[in-house]
Short mmCIF file of C-alpha atoms in Angstrom, two decimals:
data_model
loop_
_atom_site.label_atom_id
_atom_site.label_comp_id
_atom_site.label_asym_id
_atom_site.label_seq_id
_atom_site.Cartn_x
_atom_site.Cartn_y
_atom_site.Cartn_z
CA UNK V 159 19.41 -16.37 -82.42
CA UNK V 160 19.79 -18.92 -85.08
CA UNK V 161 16.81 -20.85 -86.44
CA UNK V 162 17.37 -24.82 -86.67
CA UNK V 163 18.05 -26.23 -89.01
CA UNK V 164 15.67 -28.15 -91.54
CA UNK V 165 17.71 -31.46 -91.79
CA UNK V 166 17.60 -31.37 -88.07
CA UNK V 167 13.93 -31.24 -88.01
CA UNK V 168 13.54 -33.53 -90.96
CA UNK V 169 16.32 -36.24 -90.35
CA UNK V 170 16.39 -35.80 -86.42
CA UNK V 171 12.98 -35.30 -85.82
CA UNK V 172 14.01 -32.30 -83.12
CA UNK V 173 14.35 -28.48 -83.50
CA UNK V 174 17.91 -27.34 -82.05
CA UNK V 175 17.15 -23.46 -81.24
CA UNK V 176 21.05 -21.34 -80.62
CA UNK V 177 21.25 -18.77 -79.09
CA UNK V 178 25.29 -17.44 -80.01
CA UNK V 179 26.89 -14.71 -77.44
CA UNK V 180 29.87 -13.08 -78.78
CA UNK V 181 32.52 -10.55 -78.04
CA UNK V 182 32.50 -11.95 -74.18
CA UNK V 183 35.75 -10.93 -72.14
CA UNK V 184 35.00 -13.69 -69.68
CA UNK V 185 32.58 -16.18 -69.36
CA UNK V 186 32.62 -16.60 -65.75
CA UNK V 187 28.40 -16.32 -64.86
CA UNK V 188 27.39 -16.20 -68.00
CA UNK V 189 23.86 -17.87 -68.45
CA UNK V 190 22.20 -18.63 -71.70
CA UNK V 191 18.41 -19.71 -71.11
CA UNK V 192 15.51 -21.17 -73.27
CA UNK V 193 11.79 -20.30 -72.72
CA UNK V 194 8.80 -22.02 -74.57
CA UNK V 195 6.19 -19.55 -74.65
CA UNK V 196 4.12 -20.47 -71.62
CA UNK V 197 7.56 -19.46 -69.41
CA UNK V 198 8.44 -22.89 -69.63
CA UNK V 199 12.34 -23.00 -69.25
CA UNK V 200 13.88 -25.44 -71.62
CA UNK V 201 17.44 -27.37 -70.68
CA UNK V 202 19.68 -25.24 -72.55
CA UNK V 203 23.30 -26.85 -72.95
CA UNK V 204 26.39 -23.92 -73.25
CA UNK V 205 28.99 -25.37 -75.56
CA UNK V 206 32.52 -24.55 -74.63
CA UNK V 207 34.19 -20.99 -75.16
CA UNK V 208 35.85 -20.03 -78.79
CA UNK V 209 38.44 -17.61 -79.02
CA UNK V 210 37.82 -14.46 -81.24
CA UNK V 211 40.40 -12.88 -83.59
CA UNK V 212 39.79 -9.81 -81.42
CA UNK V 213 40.52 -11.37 -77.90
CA UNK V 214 37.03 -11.98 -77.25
CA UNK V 215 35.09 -14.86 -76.50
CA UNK V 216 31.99 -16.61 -78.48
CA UNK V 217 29.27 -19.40 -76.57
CA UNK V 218 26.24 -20.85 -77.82
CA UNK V 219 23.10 -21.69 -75.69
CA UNK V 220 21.23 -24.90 -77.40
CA UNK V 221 18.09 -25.93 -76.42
CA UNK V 222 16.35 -29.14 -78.11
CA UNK V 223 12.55 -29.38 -78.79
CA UNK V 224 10.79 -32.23 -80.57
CA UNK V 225 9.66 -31.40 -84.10
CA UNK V 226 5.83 -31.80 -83.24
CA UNK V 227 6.37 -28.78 -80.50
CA UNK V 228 8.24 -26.94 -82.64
CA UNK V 229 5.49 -27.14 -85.57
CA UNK V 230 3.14 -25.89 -82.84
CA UNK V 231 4.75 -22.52 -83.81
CA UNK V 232 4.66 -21.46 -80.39
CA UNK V 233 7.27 -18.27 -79.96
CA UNK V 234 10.80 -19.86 -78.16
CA UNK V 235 13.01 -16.81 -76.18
CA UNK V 236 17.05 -16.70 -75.39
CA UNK V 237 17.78 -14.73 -71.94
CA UNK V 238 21.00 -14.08 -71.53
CA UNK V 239 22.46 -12.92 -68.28
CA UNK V 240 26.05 -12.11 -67.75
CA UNK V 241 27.96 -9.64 -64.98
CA UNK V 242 29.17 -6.93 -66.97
CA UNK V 243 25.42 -6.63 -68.39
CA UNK V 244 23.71 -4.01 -66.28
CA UNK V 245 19.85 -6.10 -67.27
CA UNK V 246 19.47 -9.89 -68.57
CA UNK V 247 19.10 -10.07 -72.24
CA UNK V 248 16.25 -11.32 -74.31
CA UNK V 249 15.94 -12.35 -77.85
CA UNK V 250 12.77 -13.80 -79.08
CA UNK V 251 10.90 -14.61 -82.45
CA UNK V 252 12.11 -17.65 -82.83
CA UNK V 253 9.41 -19.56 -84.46
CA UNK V 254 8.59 -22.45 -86.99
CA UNK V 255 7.50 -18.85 -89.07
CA UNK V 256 10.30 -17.07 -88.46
#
C-alpha cells in the first residue's frame, strides 16, 4: 500500500490511496478493492498490467478520497482477491498518520 501523495492532497485537493499487486502470472479475476473504515467500499480503478523483468505481472488498485475525508484520519483497507490465492488479501493502516 502506498500512501498519497502530499502534492496530491495539497494541489489536488484529493488523497489517491494504491494499492500495487506484483509478481501476478495472470490477471484474469484479479480484484483490487478500497474500504473506508465504516465498510464503505470506495470505486477503486485497476490501471493496466506491467510486465516484470521476471515474467510476472504488476497492477495497481487506486481509489480517490477528498482531502477533508482523508484528514478525518479514518483507517482506508486494500482487499485483494485473485484465483491462485487460497483467501482474499487485506492490507490496512493506511491513514493521514500513517
Amino acid at each position: 500500500v502506498l500512501p498519497p501523495s502530499f502534492v496530491d492532497i495539497f494541489n489536488e485537493k484529493v488523497a489517491k490511496l494504491t494499492c500495487k499487486v506484483s509478481n501476478l502470472p495472470t490477471v484474469e479475476g484479479l480484484v483490487i478493492s478500497w474500504f473506508k473504515e465504516d465498510r464503505q467500499k470506495l470505486e477503486t480503478k485497476t490501471t493496466p498490467r506491467v510486465l516484470q523483468a521476471n515474467g510476472l505481472y504488476w497492477v495497481e488498485g487506486v481509489a480517490s478520497v477528498c482531502a477533508d475525508e482523508w484528514n478525518k484520519e479514518e483507517v482506508y483497507t486494500c482487499k485483494v482477491s485473485h484465483p491462485e490465492l487460497l483467501f482474499p488479501k487485506k492490507h490496512c493502516n493506511c491513514t493521514a498518520n500513517s
